[in-house]
Short mmCIF file of C-alpha atoms in Angstrom, two decimals:
data_model
loop_
_atom_site.label_atom_id
_atom_site.label_comp_id
_atom_site.label_asym_id
_atom_site.label_seq_id
_atom_site.Cartn_x
_atom_site.Cartn_y
_atom_site.Cartn_z
CA MET A 595 95.50 116.52 16.96
CA ILE A 596 94.94 118.44 13.77
CA THR A 597 97.75 120.37 12.39
CA GLU A 598 98.84 121.83 8.96
CA GLU A 599 101.03 120.03 6.33
CA PHE A 600 102.63 121.44 3.30
CA SER A 601 103.83 120.04 -0.05
CA LEU A 602 105.92 122.00 -2.55
CA ASN A 603 106.65 120.66 -6.11
CA VAL A 604 109.59 122.51 -7.56
CA GLY A 605 111.62 121.86 -10.63
CA VAL A 606 115.43 121.66 -10.47
CA ASN A 607 116.58 122.66 -14.06
CA PRO A 608 115.95 126.23 -15.05
CA GLY A 609 113.48 126.99 -17.88
CA TYR A 610 111.31 124.66 -20.09
CA ALA A 611 111.99 122.17 -22.96
CA HIS A 612 115.37 121.24 -21.40
CA ASN A 613 117.06 117.99 -21.05
CA ASN A 614 117.22 116.50 -17.58
CA THR A 615 120.85 116.68 -16.46
CA VAL A 616 120.82 117.02 -12.73
CA THR A 617 121.72 113.73 -11.12
CA HIS A 618 121.54 114.65 -7.48
CA VAL A 619 118.34 116.31 -7.29
CA LYS A 620 117.65 115.52 -3.72
CA ASN A 621 120.85 116.83 -2.46
CA LEU A 622 120.69 119.99 -4.53
CA VAL A 623 117.30 120.72 -3.19
CA ALA A 624 118.09 119.73 0.38
CA THR A 625 121.14 121.84 0.63
CA THR A 626 119.31 124.85 -0.89
CA TRP A 627 116.27 124.32 1.44
CA GLN A 628 118.40 124.19 4.44
CA ALA A 629 120.25 127.40 3.62
CA GLU A 630 117.08 129.39 2.82
CA ALA A 631 115.34 127.82 5.88
CA GLU A 632 118.23 129.13 8.15
CA LYS A 633 117.71 132.50 6.67
CA VAL A 634 113.98 132.62 7.47
CA PHE A 635 114.62 131.20 10.82
CA LYS A 636 116.96 134.14 11.71
CA LYS A 637 114.04 136.50 10.65
CA THR A 638 110.95 134.65 12.19
CA GLY A 639 112.22 132.25 14.73
CA VAL A 640 110.54 129.51 12.74
CA PHE A 641 112.82 126.76 11.13
CA VAL A 642 110.87 125.05 8.38
CA ALA A 643 111.75 121.40 8.39
CA GLY A 644 111.01 119.37 5.25
CA VAL A 645 111.34 115.95 3.76
CA VAL A 646 112.76 115.89 0.20
CA ASP A 647 111.89 113.30 -2.44
CA ALA A 648 113.07 113.29 -6.01
CA ARG A 649 110.06 112.95 -8.49
CA THR A 650 109.32 113.25 -12.10
CA THR A 651 106.56 115.59 -13.23
CA VAL A 652 104.73 115.02 -16.63
CA TYR A 653 102.77 117.64 -18.37
CA LYS A 654 102.09 118.38 -22.05
CA GLU A 655 105.34 118.51 -24.23
CA GLU A 656 103.69 121.62 -26.01
CA TRP A 657 103.93 123.33 -22.67
CA GLY A 658 107.67 122.65 -22.42
CA CYS A 659 107.76 119.30 -20.62
CA PRO A 660 110.79 117.27 -21.61
CA LYS A 661 110.05 113.88 -23.18
CA GLY A 662 109.57 111.55 -20.35
CA GLY A 663 108.83 114.11 -17.70
CA GLU A 664 110.74 116.88 -15.83
CA ASP A 665 112.94 116.22 -12.87
CA THR A 666 111.43 117.78 -9.89
CA VAL A 667 111.38 117.50 -6.12
CA VAL A 668 108.55 117.45 -3.70
CA VAL A 669 109.29 118.82 -0.21
CA THR A 670 106.82 118.06 2.42
CA GLY A 671 106.60 119.07 6.07
CA LEU A 672 104.10 119.75 8.92
CA ARG A 673 103.67 122.20 11.78
CA ASN A 674 104.28 120.41 15.07
CA PRO A 675 102.14 122.32 17.42
CA GLU A 676 104.26 121.16 20.42
CA PHE A 677 107.11 123.42 19.03
CA GLN A 678 105.40 125.93 16.82
CA LYS A 679 102.12 127.03 18.30
CA ASP A 680 101.36 129.95 15.84
CA ALA A 681 100.08 128.47 12.67
CA GLU A 682 99.88 131.68 10.74
CA THR A 683 103.53 132.54 11.37
CA TRP A 684 104.60 128.99 10.38
CA MET A 685 102.61 129.09 7.14
CA GLU A 686 104.07 132.49 6.29
CA SER A 687 107.66 131.05 6.98
CA VAL A 688 106.97 128.12 4.82
CA LYS A 689 105.79 130.34 1.95
CA GLU A 690 108.99 132.48 2.29
CA VAL A 691 111.19 129.37 2.23
CA CYS A 692 109.36 127.94 -0.83
CA LYS A 693 109.75 131.16 -2.74
CA ALA A 694 113.34 131.55 -1.82
CA VAL A 695 114.07 127.77 -2.96
CA ALA A 696 112.30 128.31 -6.25
CA THR A 697 114.19 131.47 -6.85
CA ALA A 698 117.67 129.94 -6.00
CA LEU A 699 116.70 127.00 -8.43
CA GLU A 700 115.95 129.58 -11.09
CA GLN A 701 112.28 128.28 -11.32
CA THR A 702 109.58 130.54 -12.87
CA THR A 703 106.78 128.54 -11.22
CA ALA A 704 106.28 126.02 -8.39
CA TYR A 705 103.28 124.96 -6.48
CA LEU A 706 102.60 124.82 -2.81
CA THR A 707 99.66 123.27 -0.93
CA PHE A 708 98.60 123.37 2.64
CA THR A 709 96.31 120.54 4.09
CA ASP A 710 95.04 119.84 7.59
CA VAL A 711 96.22 116.55 8.92
CA ASP A 712 95.65 114.40 11.84
CA PHE A 713 99.01 114.46 13.69
CA TYR A 714 100.21 112.00 16.39
CA TYR A 715 103.41 113.00 17.95
CA LEU A 716 105.01 109.56 18.86
CA LYS A 717 107.53 109.49 21.72
CA PRO A 718 108.49 105.80 22.17
CA GLU A 719 109.50 104.76 25.54
CA PRO A 720 113.16 103.99 25.75
CA LYS A 721 114.31 100.45 26.24
CA ALA A 722 115.21 99.60 29.80
#
């Protein structure tokens, strides 16, 4: 079936032209994500689950990128239609969590994309 997937790329150090100093970026963002997703869940009934991967984002040093790139995290997730039937409410909940996470991490920008994906919800048979 077709469903929606999101991807958020967000920095973990406030500002530009900084030295990367955060060593546990995945844990920082995962903890922040979980707290903000819980707040949104209490308002909307939608818990936005995500997969957190530490990354390095590279752009022009003249635009504030640290030499060798900026510590960032990419959070990805998707709407499981079996649990969340309303795509619009899910997407609005995703946006709200992403904005809250970026704010908590003191970021002035982050980018969020949505993509339609072919989704297979696998339910392996238990071993006998």
